[in-house]
Amino acid sequence: MSRCFNFSAGPSELPLEVLEQVRDELLDFRGTGCSIMEISHRSKAFTEVHNETQQMLRSLLDIPEEYDILFMQGGGHMQFSMVPLNLMAPVSADPSRRGGGCYIVNGTWSRKAAHEAGRLGGISIAAEGDETNVPQQQDLRIPEDASYVYYCDNETVHGIEFNYVPDTGRVPLVADMSSNILTRPFDIRKFGAIWFGAQKNFGIAGLTIAAVRHDLIGRAPENCPVMLDWKSYSSKNSMLNTPPTFAIYIANLVCHWLEKQGGVPEMAKRAAEKSGALYSVIDASDGFYSGKVKPAFRSRMNVTFWLKDESLNDLFVEEAAALGLKNIRGHRSIGGMRASVYNAVPTEGATQLADFMKDFERRHG
Amino acid sequence: MSRCFNFSAGPSELPLEVLEQVRDELLDFRGTGCSIMEISHRSKAFTEVHNETQQMLRSLLDIPEEYDILFMQGGGHMQFSMVPLNLMAPVSADPSRRGGGCYIVNGTWSRKAAHEAGRLGGISIAAEGDETNVPQQQDLRIPEDASYVYYCDNETVHGIEFNYVPDTGRVPLVADMSSNILTRPFDIRKFGAIWFGAQKNFGIAGLTIAAVRHDLIGRAPENCPVMLDWKSYSSKNSMLNTPPTFAIYIANLVCHWLEKQGGVPEMAKRAAEKSGALYSVIDASDGFYSGKVKPAFRSRMNVTFWLKDESLNDLFVEEAAALGLKNIRGHRSIGGMRASVYNAVPTEGATQLADFMKDFERRHG
């Protein structure tokens, strides 16, 4: 069959231009006579890709020099451990930070992060959402001696996105931006660290990126496993050992694609259009479709909704797939539908899905 | 230019048939309308690849059911931490195991592994090689209460390979087989665990595999970071979180390729031919080329040698490259030359390199 529109929550759609370039240079990477997959991470050809990717990401996200950009492996769960291991231990210069991590919990991923940090040390909960909303600034209880405050900027399972950046005073703020990085401008100077997996808006699974302020690197305890210490990456330009070279190459192509499209501001515009098209159909459907998240906190990335008559679910999914609109089932833990409209999903994909939803409603409403 | 013969020590050459298949199905994976990179790790299409890869690897290596096959990330350095974290802590049923890890050190990688284990707990050294040899059975000092004995089966930097499997009695044996897995038959029943990175003989960087005997899983301490506990992989079929899906797909294609070629016995035959062709030229060169490793311990994977007149090094590398024989410089820590002849390097590549070496000697000897 031909290429479909892919609403997978991750790993998810890549720009067609990126895939075509990968295909075209797969057997011979730019005259080396080898595939990019076959060359040493210390070769000139690869280190150029590696360094350019860091530089382009820095530029796309406006990350100043006082933040290090780290390329890691292990996905979100590895960061769930690395954040507390790297930030819980107070440096001797700052003995007041003994309160452990403080977590804002408003969905599956922030809950998992808090759970792992709780296993590794003492934590507190700043606030809990009820999976329809985002806790607001005035509801956050942050201990003065907290080591850091952690939250997940976009929760993919329920489709909930923060509509503000928490103010945590002098306590470093850490954000999981796995599912909405590069989809709207933000000021990293408000954060001590951000991290994200690559497989939604920055390429493929197997690469995890963090941007960490210098002064927060080097705080891990003496016996921290070497690959869990941000310093191991910071001090070796993310090449203490062989990095996931192919995933970094894909990220490089995604950077070029993003730049050509108009960068993060353009992605923000498209995200509003794509998610807006779908939420409009839901809101105009008089209950045929309904979402659970309060409008102010609706994710621009993961549009979740339920059919009033759930016996139509399978038909809905089948008819959509027949039109090339794929992977729209909700997360197995909550059911319903979920259309993820990450950067690489064309606006046309969202409008075709919106048109299909209207048509399906007309025929079954 | 056209495809070269690639003697890179890793990431290294892939079978051309594998690369061609990747290219051909890159935009549409077997009728899904998506690239394999773009689909959920929980989709039917991907889980079939994942499970088949485990099964084929089990079959190729003759791994019985009492061993779990784990797909992980983080490379060798992550296993340097995971081995001690998972095996040092004695289970209550076996309180005699308190001696920590016991390491056979005979090269760069076993030394790094011992260093990391020493940071995380108490270790002892069974024996040390001098980088020309492998410590023999009678030289191993293994404490009776050791938690495990660890060694690296093939040291890539100097090109040293074990010519026997250490007998460690009832102490579990653990081997790093990153650089010679799938290149000769071995009996895994002699081991508690083996592990290897994928980027030499099993695909691309970003995937690390272990085969661990059931009874050695579940011994990590309570506060072990979740992604460093072998149990997290064993209990979730290596899908606690998103695995490196594309690297697993490549490993799958490599399994099919290996099977078609005749499996591990055929690879052993070719490894002997390829490395033999190169060592023969070195030994017949009357000192024009020389190796440092004693013949009994010469690696069948990484053929290291030095030119008598090192001022010819650059010319040697340039002339080889002009013939399409690439990436033959030695590791930056020891210099000289290193031709890595992993499974995917065709016999023709090794014989062409041998012919070039003879010709170069004739012209400059």
XYZ file of C-alpha atoms in Angstrom:
730
model
C 0.000 0.000 0.000
C 1.042 3.632 -0.157
C 2.148 5.713 2.810
C -0.530 6.348 5.420
C -1.163 9.187 7.836
C 0.188 7.810 11.090
C -1.308 8.997 14.384
C 0.815 6.681 16.545
C 1.691 8.054 20.004
C 5.274 6.912 19.605
C 7.392 5.717 17.929
C 5.582 7.902 15.432
C 5.526 9.446 12.004
C 8.721 10.853 10.496
C 8.853 13.491 7.764
C 8.692 11.785 4.357
C 11.657 13.869 3.150
C 13.737 12.482 6.030
C 12.864 8.881 5.196
C 13.612 9.435 1.515
C 17.046 10.844 2.301
C 17.800 7.920 4.654
C 16.822 5.503 1.895
C 18.839 7.272 -0.771
C 22.108 7.369 1.191
C 21.663 4.094 3.107
C 24.304 2.073 1.254
C 26.848 4.844 0.808
C 26.890 7.711 3.262
C 28.067 10.774 1.364
C 30.906 9.100 -0.492
C 32.374 7.107 2.398
C 31.540 3.794 0.698
C 29.807 2.656 3.912
C 26.397 3.099 5.465
C 26.158 5.639 8.295
C 25.338 2.574 10.426
C 28.705 0.983 9.637
C 31.181 3.705 10.554
C 32.973 4.423 13.809
C 31.402 6.952 16.138
C 34.893 8.525 16.281
C 35.182 8.901 12.480
C 35.221 12.366 10.946
C 32.022 11.646 9.011
C 30.064 10.697 12.126
C 31.457 13.275 14.553
C 30.414 15.992 12.101
C 26.847 14.683 12.213
C 26.969 14.381 16.012
C 28.284 17.897 16.615
C 26.011 19.507 14.030
C 22.981 17.865 15.617
C 23.875 19.339 19.007
C 24.441 22.775 17.475
C 21.233 22.748 15.440
C 19.178 21.602 18.430
C 20.742 24.376 20.504
C 19.753 26.876 17.851
C 16.231 25.517 17.279
C 15.476 25.606 21.023
C 17.503 28.746 21.797
C 19.588 26.959 24.432
C 22.385 29.168 25.787
C 25.951 27.927 26.339
C 25.480 27.471 30.085
C 23.412 24.369 29.322
C 25.034 21.130 28.176
C 23.225 19.017 25.574
C 23.562 15.305 26.343
C 22.787 12.337 24.066
C 21.882 9.246 26.095
C 20.105 5.895 25.866
C 17.513 4.053 27.933
C 14.427 6.166 27.350
C 12.262 7.913 29.896
C 12.612 5.234 32.530
C 16.369 5.795 32.595
C 15.790 9.515 33.178
C 13.273 8.684 35.922
C 16.324 7.260 37.764
C 18.922 9.730 36.513
C 17.072 12.861 37.600
C 17.017 11.892 41.313
C 20.487 10.302 41.190
C 21.968 13.460 39.705
C 20.004 16.059 41.636
C 19.012 14.642 45.013
C 22.505 14.659 46.476
C 23.207 18.202 47.608
C 26.606 19.698 46.774
C 28.544 20.697 49.845
C 28.253 24.334 48.835
C 24.494 24.080 49.125
C 23.706 21.998 52.219
C 20.205 23.460 52.491
C 18.969 21.266 49.593
C 18.037 18.127 51.454
C 14.351 17.900 50.753
C 14.647 15.473 47.879
C 12.688 15.677 44.645
C 9.297 17.392 44.611
C 6.871 16.065 41.984
C 3.841 17.526 40.260
C 1.796 14.459 39.342
C -0.883 14.812 36.695
C -0.709 11.676 34.610
C 0.897 8.330 33.874
C 4.425 9.535 33.141
C 4.875 11.960 36.020
C 3.477 9.281 38.328
C 6.018 6.731 37.097
C 8.813 9.292 37.513
C 7.728 10.038 41.084
C 7.524 6.329 41.859
C 11.079 5.675 40.697
C 12.457 8.715 42.537
C 10.656 7.512 45.655
C 12.471 4.172 45.405
C 15.818 5.947 45.162
C 15.328 8.599 47.861
C 12.906 10.901 49.653
C 10.364 12.788 47.594
C 7.354 15.009 48.141
C 4.305 15.690 45.972
C 3.728 19.329 45.030
C 0.215 18.661 43.718
C -1.827 15.977 41.999
C -4.113 16.454 39.012
C -7.204 14.289 38.446
C -6.332 13.444 34.825
C -8.651 16.104 33.441
C -6.542 19.098 34.453
C -3.147 20.548 35.304
C -2.463 21.722 38.880
C -2.127 25.492 38.892
C 0.649 27.614 40.361
C -1.265 28.557 43.517
C -1.855 24.864 44.305
C 1.826 23.843 44.291
C 3.345 23.005 47.683
C 7.116 23.161 47.242
C 9.362 22.579 50.292
C 11.979 25.321 50.599
C 14.761 22.749 50.819
C 13.602 20.679 47.829
C 16.455 19.504 45.604
C 14.349 20.059 42.502
C 10.755 20.269 41.235
C 9.761 17.826 38.478
C 6.838 17.720 36.089
C 5.813 16.262 32.737
C 4.922 19.028 30.293
C 2.630 16.861 28.160
C 1.013 13.637 29.375
C 0.446 11.407 26.349
C -1.946 8.821 27.786
C -4.793 11.178 28.731
C -3.673 14.028 26.464
C -3.025 16.746 29.056
C -0.586 19.588 28.466
C 0.708 22.263 30.815
C -0.410 25.760 29.832
C 2.183 27.501 32.008
C 5.708 27.021 33.341
C 5.697 26.509 37.126
C 7.537 29.172 39.116
C 9.712 27.330 41.631
C 11.801 30.246 42.893
C 15.378 29.153 43.519
C 14.571 25.430 43.414
C 15.726 23.991 40.049
C 12.846 23.029 37.752
C 13.090 19.795 35.719
C 10.688 18.893 32.903
C 9.967 15.783 30.887
C 9.300 17.231 27.429
C 9.356 13.908 25.587
C 6.134 14.450 23.731
C 6.041 18.194 23.048
C 9.635 19.281 22.575
C 10.149 21.366 19.447
C 6.421 22.043 19.166
C 6.313 25.499 20.804
C 8.907 28.057 21.866
C 9.829 28.089 25.575
C 12.446 29.790 27.706
C 14.886 27.170 28.934
C 16.350 29.708 31.383
C 13.386 28.940 33.628
C 14.615 25.324 33.920
C 17.508 23.557 35.572
C 17.121 20.656 33.171
C 14.787 19.337 30.511
C 14.894 15.926 28.870
C 13.040 14.126 26.100
C 12.989 10.866 24.174
C 13.623 11.211 20.447
C 10.864 8.937 19.160
C 8.027 11.472 18.935
C 9.368 14.773 17.621
C 13.099 14.163 17.186
C 13.469 10.877 15.329
C 13.457 7.273 16.447
C 13.501 5.188 19.636
C 16.841 4.598 21.336
C 18.014 8.180 21.861
C 17.247 10.361 24.876
C 18.344 13.973 25.063
C 18.808 16.271 28.033
C 19.755 19.928 28.319
C 21.190 20.490 31.790
C 22.515 23.706 33.351
C 26.265 23.349 34.069
C 25.999 23.900 37.790
C 23.650 20.900 38.146
C 26.188 18.510 36.606
C 28.626 16.721 38.906
C 26.308 16.286 41.898
C 25.711 12.539 41.562
C 26.955 10.388 44.434
C 30.379 8.698 44.228
C 28.901 5.271 43.566
C 26.505 6.362 40.804
C 26.656 3.857 37.897
C 28.804 5.512 35.247
C 26.138 5.700 32.527
C 23.620 7.239 34.944
C 25.822 10.210 35.803
C 25.097 13.191 33.535
C 28.767 14.128 34.025
C 29.884 11.040 32.067
C 28.120 12.519 29.032
C 28.947 16.152 29.674
C 32.690 15.539 30.066
C 32.987 13.327 26.950
C 30.666 15.126 24.524
C 28.247 12.174 24.908
C 30.902 9.743 23.610
C 32.153 7.936 26.701
C 31.149 4.877 24.737
C 29.474 4.208 21.397
C 26.361 6.399 21.167
C 23.289 5.281 19.161
C 24.780 6.614 15.942
C 21.907 5.897 13.585
C 19.363 7.561 15.899
C 21.595 10.643 16.110
C 21.818 10.704 12.305
C 18.016 10.646 12.032
C 17.808 13.465 14.600
C 20.236 15.411 12.433
C 17.974 15.048 9.408
C 14.969 16.068 11.510
C 16.839 19.238 12.552
C 17.448 20.113 8.912
C 13.804 19.436 8.086
C 12.621 21.601 10.989
C 14.862 24.466 9.944
C 13.558 24.294 6.375
C 9.948 24.287 7.560
C 10.389 27.462 9.604
C 11.547 26.105 12.955
C 9.679 25.841 16.229
C 7.334 28.838 15.732
C 5.992 27.247 12.543
C 5.558 23.902 14.364
C 3.562 25.692 17.085
C 1.284 27.206 14.445
C 0.718 23.831 12.779
C 0.143 22.068 16.116
C -2.604 24.542 16.958
C -4.208 24.038 13.534
C -4.029 20.239 13.617
C -5.255 19.717 17.155
C -7.756 22.557 16.726
C -9.318 20.860 13.698
C -9.928 17.691 15.723
C -11.125 19.374 18.929
C -13.568 21.457 16.838
C -15.203 18.312 15.484
C -15.448 16.852 18.987
C -16.961 20.049 20.430
C -19.450 20.395 17.560
C -20.589 16.759 17.739
C -23.207 17.269 20.444
C -21.760 14.393 22.499
C -21.270 11.903 19.659
C -17.564 12.397 20.449
C -16.394 13.637 23.816
C -13.096 14.367 25.518
C -12.374 14.296 29.245
C -9.646 16.891 29.564
C -10.712 20.451 30.413
C -10.265 22.664 27.328
C -7.509 24.810 28.839
C -5.315 21.762 29.366
C -6.007 19.859 26.156
C -2.857 18.528 24.602
C -1.870 19.948 21.215
C -0.080 16.627 20.591
C -2.377 13.819 21.765
C -6.069 14.394 21.020
C -8.030 11.897 23.135
C -11.753 11.293 22.688
C -14.450 8.700 23.189
C -17.368 7.709 20.990
C -20.696 7.929 22.839
C -21.564 4.500 21.472
C -18.419 2.481 22.205
C -19.772 -0.459 20.214
C -18.830 1.592 17.139
C -15.130 1.717 18.170
C -13.942 -1.119 15.953
C -15.864 0.143 12.929
C -14.488 3.642 13.504
C -10.911 2.360 13.595
C -11.414 0.094 10.573
C -13.004 2.762 8.391
C -10.307 5.252 9.314
C -7.576 2.725 8.499
C -9.192 1.997 5.140
C -8.757 5.698 4.346
C -5.080 5.533 5.373
C -5.685 7.157 8.776
C -3.869 4.767 11.090
C -3.061 4.052 14.722
C -5.827 6.025 16.390
C -6.776 3.663 19.205
C -6.399 5.084 22.731
C -3.805 3.851 25.192
C -4.602 0.348 26.407
C -4.976 1.636 29.985
C -7.888 4.003 29.232
C -9.402 2.975 25.895
C -11.202 5.339 23.528
C -9.350 7.028 20.698
C -6.143 9.016 20.543
C -4.833 10.875 17.518
C -1.269 12.014 18.039
C -0.385 14.888 15.756
C 3.331 15.347 16.292
C 5.417 17.639 14.094
C 5.815 15.166 11.242
C 2.072 14.564 10.819
C 1.028 16.878 7.967
C -1.842 19.297 8.493
C -3.588 17.435 5.698
C -3.573 14.290 7.841
C -5.406 16.068 10.648
C -7.943 17.658 8.323
C -8.612 14.327 6.595
C -9.178 12.725 10.010
C -11.468 15.609 11.015
C -13.450 15.180 7.776
C -13.725 11.448 8.369
C -14.964 12.045 11.935
C -17.678 14.406 10.670
C -18.723 11.941 8.020
C -18.769 9.028 10.471
C -20.903 11.092 12.842
C -23.318 11.987 10.023
C -23.744 8.322 9.171
C -24.013 6.989 12.737
C -25.128 9.977 14.824
C 32.002 5.874 -4.827
C 30.983 2.254 -4.649
C 30.787 0.158 -1.476
C 34.122 -0.482 0.228
C 35.438 -3.331 2.356
C 35.111 -1.963 5.854
C 37.507 -3.171 8.563
C 36.114 -0.845 11.263
C 36.282 -2.240 14.807
C 32.731 -1.090 15.460
C 30.233 0.112 14.497
C 31.233 -2.076 11.605
C 30.255 -3.603 8.280
C 26.766 -4.998 7.764
C 25.830 -7.634 5.181
C 24.986 -5.928 1.897
C 21.789 -8.001 1.601
C 20.647 -6.616 4.973
C 21.268 -3.024 3.926
C 19.446 -3.570 0.632
C 16.403 -4.969 2.393
C 16.381 -2.062 4.860
C 16.496 0.355 1.947
C 13.789 -1.402 -0.019
C 11.237 -1.495 2.803
C 12.235 1.754 4.519
C 9.158 3.783 3.525
C 6.585 1.014 3.820
C 7.281 -1.850 6.194
C 5.579 -4.894 4.703
C 2.322 -3.235 3.774
C 1.784 -1.241 6.978
C 2.061 2.064 5.118
C 4.673 3.185 7.671
C 8.393 2.750 8.150
C 9.464 0.205 10.790
C 10.873 3.256 12.587
C 7.429 4.853 12.821
C 5.329 2.139 14.433
C 4.554 1.404 18.059
C 6.748 -1.132 19.830
C 3.459 -2.703 20.971
C 2.066 -3.070 17.439
C 1.575 -6.527 15.984
C 4.050 -5.788 13.191
C 6.838 -4.863 15.576
C 6.235 -7.445 18.311
C 6.511 -10.149 15.661
C 9.946 -8.848 14.712
C 10.947 -8.557 18.386
C 9.873 -12.063 19.325
C 11.263 -13.675 16.201
C 14.644 -12.041 16.819
C 14.773 -13.531 20.323
C 13.795 -16.957 19.023
C 16.258 -16.933 16.131
C 19.100 -15.794 18.381
C 18.207 -18.566 20.827
C 18.357 -21.059 18.001
C 21.563 -19.706 16.417
C 23.393 -19.796 19.776
C 21.670 -22.939 21.104
C 20.448 -21.162 24.236
C 18.163 -23.359 26.340
C 14.930 -22.123 27.930
C 16.493 -21.674 31.371
C 18.255 -18.583 30.036
C 16.379 -15.333 29.414
C 17.336 -13.222 26.410
C 17.251 -9.516 27.245
C 17.326 -6.549 24.867
C 18.770 -3.465 26.536
C 20.415 -0.115 25.812
C 23.497 1.730 27.038
C 26.287 -0.379 25.560
C 29.105 -2.135 27.351
C 29.531 0.543 29.992
C 25.976 -0.028 31.145
C 26.680 -3.746 31.530
C 29.888 -2.918 33.413
C 27.528 -1.513 36.063
C 24.677 -3.975 35.628
C 26.758 -7.115 36.119
C 27.896 -6.142 39.651
C 24.542 -4.558 40.548
C 22.690 -7.719 39.565
C 25.148 -10.315 40.821
C 27.061 -8.914 43.772
C 24.174 -8.921 46.195
C 23.842 -12.471 47.481
C 20.366 -13.955 47.671
C 19.402 -14.930 51.200
C 19.384 -18.569 50.134
C 23.028 -18.309 49.272
C 24.727 -16.255 51.996
C 28.139 -17.746 51.204
C 28.468 -15.539 48.097
C 29.957 -12.394 49.637
C 33.275 -12.178 47.895
C 32.111 -9.746 45.227
C 33.028 -9.954 41.576
C 36.236 -11.675 40.535
C 37.793 -10.320 37.311
C 40.189 -11.777 34.768
C 41.858 -8.701 33.296
C 43.656 -9.048 29.994
C 42.861 -5.916 28.042
C 41.135 -2.576 27.814
C 37.542 -3.766 28.156
C 37.953 -6.204 31.038
C 39.979 -3.516 32.848
C 37.175 -0.985 32.410
C 34.623 -3.540 33.623
C 36.711 -4.296 36.715
C 37.144 -0.582 37.405
C 33.397 0.080 37.325
C 32.626 -2.970 39.495
C 35.272 -1.784 41.949
C 33.454 1.563 42.259
C 30.176 -0.212 43.003
C 31.460 -2.892 45.430
C 34.306 -5.151 46.411
C 36.114 -7.072 43.693
C 39.152 -9.288 43.344
C 41.430 -9.965 40.367
C 41.703 -13.601 39.283
C 44.669 -12.929 36.998
C 46.112 -10.226 34.772
C 47.408 -10.682 31.240
C 50.199 -8.540 29.815
C 48.320 -7.677 26.614
C 50.124 -10.337 24.595
C 48.402 -13.329 26.165
C 45.409 -14.786 27.972
C 45.795 -15.980 31.586
C 45.471 -19.752 31.672
C 43.260 -21.887 33.891
C 46.011 -22.827 36.349
C 46.804 -19.129 36.941
C 43.289 -18.116 38.002
C 42.837 -17.268 41.683
C 39.099 -17.437 42.364
C 37.855 -16.872 45.947
C 35.442 -19.620 46.982
C 32.855 -17.053 48.040
C 33.074 -14.960 44.857
C 29.696 -13.775 43.573
C 30.799 -14.326 39.978
C 33.846 -14.528 37.718
C 33.989 -12.078 34.809
C 36.086 -11.965 31.659
C 36.081 -10.497 28.168
C 36.226 -13.251 25.553
C 37.784 -11.072 22.848
C 39.676 -7.859 23.544
C 39.320 -5.610 20.494
C 42.027 -3.040 21.175
C 45.029 -5.392 21.251
C 43.301 -8.223 19.395
C 43.438 -10.963 22.044
C 40.939 -13.805 22.188
C 40.387 -16.496 24.806
C 41.167 -19.987 23.527
C 39.322 -21.737 26.364
C 36.365 -21.249 28.675
C 37.485 -20.756 32.286
C 36.293 -23.413 34.719
C 34.962 -21.589 37.769
C 33.342 -24.494 39.575
C 30.106 -23.420 41.214
C 30.839 -19.697 40.905
C 28.756 -18.244 38.024
C 30.823 -17.266 34.995
C 29.995 -14.039 33.128
C 31.456 -13.129 29.748
C 31.566 -10.008 27.614
C 31.181 -11.450 24.108
C 30.602 -8.108 22.375
C 33.147 -8.650 19.643
C 33.027 -12.387 18.940
C 29.441 -13.469 19.563
C 28.022 -15.546 16.711
C 31.515 -16.241 15.350
C 32.073 -19.696 16.888
C 29.903 -22.244 18.650
C 30.124 -22.291 22.462
C 28.246 -24.003 25.254
C 26.272 -21.390 27.170
C 25.596 -23.939 29.918
C 29.093 -23.157 31.201
C 28.012 -19.566 31.849
C 25.742 -17.774 34.285
C 25.393 -14.886 31.868
C 26.856 -13.549 28.665
C 26.286 -10.142 27.131
C 27.230 -8.336 23.935
C 26.720 -5.067 22.090
C 25.012 -5.396 18.721
C 27.275 -3.128 16.688
C 29.910 -5.670 15.647
C 28.239 -8.960 14.764
C 24.550 -8.325 15.426
C 23.660 -5.058 13.780
C 23.989 -1.458 14.861
C 24.901 0.623 17.916
C 22.213 1.220 20.526
C 21.233 -2.364 21.369
C 22.849 -4.568 24.020
C 21.844 -8.178 24.503
C 22.284 -10.489 27.468
C 21.455 -14.141 28.017
C 21.088 -14.725 31.757
C 20.283 -17.929 33.616
C 16.908 -17.580 35.411
C 18.277 -18.139 38.896
C 20.624 -15.147 38.543
C 17.752 -12.750 37.828
C 16.093 -10.975 40.745
C 19.189 -10.543 42.919
C 19.660 -6.794 42.419
C 19.312 -4.655 45.539
C 15.986 -2.963 46.373
C 17.189 0.464 45.307
C 18.662 -0.614 41.975
C 17.680 1.908 39.250
C 14.847 0.265 37.332
C 16.606 0.073 33.945
C 19.728 -1.467 35.510
C 17.869 -4.438 36.973
C 17.892 -7.428 34.599
C 14.534 -8.345 36.130
C 12.892 -5.273 34.586
C 13.678 -6.742 31.163
C 13.082 -10.372 32.011
C 9.624 -9.760 33.478
C 8.420 -7.539 30.610
C 9.927 -9.316 27.599
C 12.340 -6.373 27.262
C 9.430 -3.952 26.831
C 9.143 -2.146 30.137
C 9.519 0.918 27.984
C 10.159 1.585 24.298
C 13.062 -0.592 23.158
C 15.397 0.534 20.344
C 13.025 -0.792 17.707
C 15.081 -0.073 14.603
C 18.203 -1.734 16.061
C 16.117 -4.823 16.904
C 14.785 -4.879 13.345
C 18.349 -4.812 11.968
C 19.300 -7.639 14.353
C 16.343 -9.579 12.979
C 17.597 -9.204 9.424
C 21.093 -10.229 10.553
C 19.605 -13.405 12.093
C 17.944 -14.277 8.784
C 21.194 -13.590 6.942
C 23.185 -15.767 9.363
C 20.724 -18.602 9.007
C 20.924 -18.444 5.226
C 24.726 -18.445 5.298
C 24.880 -21.607 7.385
C 24.781 -20.274 10.926
C 27.534 -20.014 13.504
C 29.631 -22.999 12.321
C 29.971 -21.423 8.879
C 30.911 -18.086 10.497
C 33.623 -19.872 12.515
C 35.026 -21.354 9.321
C 35.077 -17.980 7.580
C 36.625 -16.233 10.612
C 39.492 -18.716 10.589
C 39.997 -18.180 6.847
C 39.857 -14.403 7.002
C 42.088 -13.893 10.016
C 44.337 -16.734 8.851
C 44.948 -15.022 5.515
C 46.125 -11.872 7.288
C 48.219 -13.558 9.995
C 49.938 -15.624 7.270
C 51.099 -12.472 5.510
C 52.358 -11.026 8.794
C 54.224 -14.226 9.713
C 55.781 -14.561 6.233
C 56.921 -10.931 6.092
C 60.193 -11.444 7.932
C 59.431 -8.602 10.299
C 58.123 -6.098 7.741
C 54.818 -6.577 9.581
C 54.685 -7.843 13.145
C 52.031 -8.582 15.745
C 52.450 -8.516 19.513
C 49.928 -11.126 20.589
C 51.203 -14.671 21.078
C 49.853 -16.878 18.256
C 47.654 -19.029 20.510
C 45.710 -15.979 21.670
C 45.463 -14.064 18.410
C 41.969 -12.722 17.836
C 40.037 -14.121 14.888
C 38.149 -10.816 14.823
C 40.678 -8.018 15.273
C 43.968 -8.572 13.495
C 46.489 -6.084 14.947
C 49.915 -5.480 13.448
C 52.657 -2.884 13.136
C 54.805 -1.888 10.187
C 58.510 -2.105 10.982
C 58.948 1.336 9.432
C 56.176 3.336 11.029
C 56.886 6.295 8.754
C 55.062 4.240 6.094
C 51.840 4.112 8.152
C 50.045 6.961 6.396
C 50.989 5.704 2.944
C 49.832 2.197 3.866
C 46.437 3.481 5.001
C 46.045 5.749 1.981
C 46.916 3.102 -0.577
C 44.600 0.593 1.089
C 41.753 3.132 1.105
C 42.312 3.878 -2.567
C 41.659 0.180 -3.203
C 38.456 0.334 -1.152
C 40.029 -1.306 1.939
C 38.976 1.077 4.681
C 39.267 1.771 8.384
C 42.416 -0.211 9.160
C 44.146 2.153 11.587
C 44.814 0.734 15.051
C 43.059 1.952 18.185
C 44.187 5.447 19.114
C 45.585 4.138 22.417
C 48.165 1.781 20.848
C 48.639 2.832 17.204
C 49.655 0.455 14.426
C 47.040 -1.210 12.251
C 43.912 -3.203 13.034
C 41.792 -5.044 10.516
C 38.523 -6.188 12.057
C 37.013 -9.058 10.109
C 33.612 -9.513 11.727
C 30.988 -11.797 10.241
C 29.759 -9.329 7.630
C 33.214 -8.719 6.131
C 33.376 -11.021 3.082
C 36.290 -13.429 2.741
C 37.112 -11.564 -0.446
C 37.733 -8.425 1.631
C 40.314 -10.215 3.764
C 42.070 -11.791 0.784
C 42.191 -8.448 -1.033
C 43.736 -6.871 2.058
C 46.232 -9.748 2.331
C 47.157 -9.300 -1.328
C 47.598 -5.575 -0.849
C 49.838 -6.195 2.188
C 52.043 -8.547 0.200
C 52.272 -6.067 -2.653
C 53.043 -3.174 -0.296
C 55.784 -5.241 1.336
C 57.241 -6.116 -2.069
C 57.413 -2.449 -2.993
C 58.713 -1.131 0.350
C 60.384 -4.122 2.046
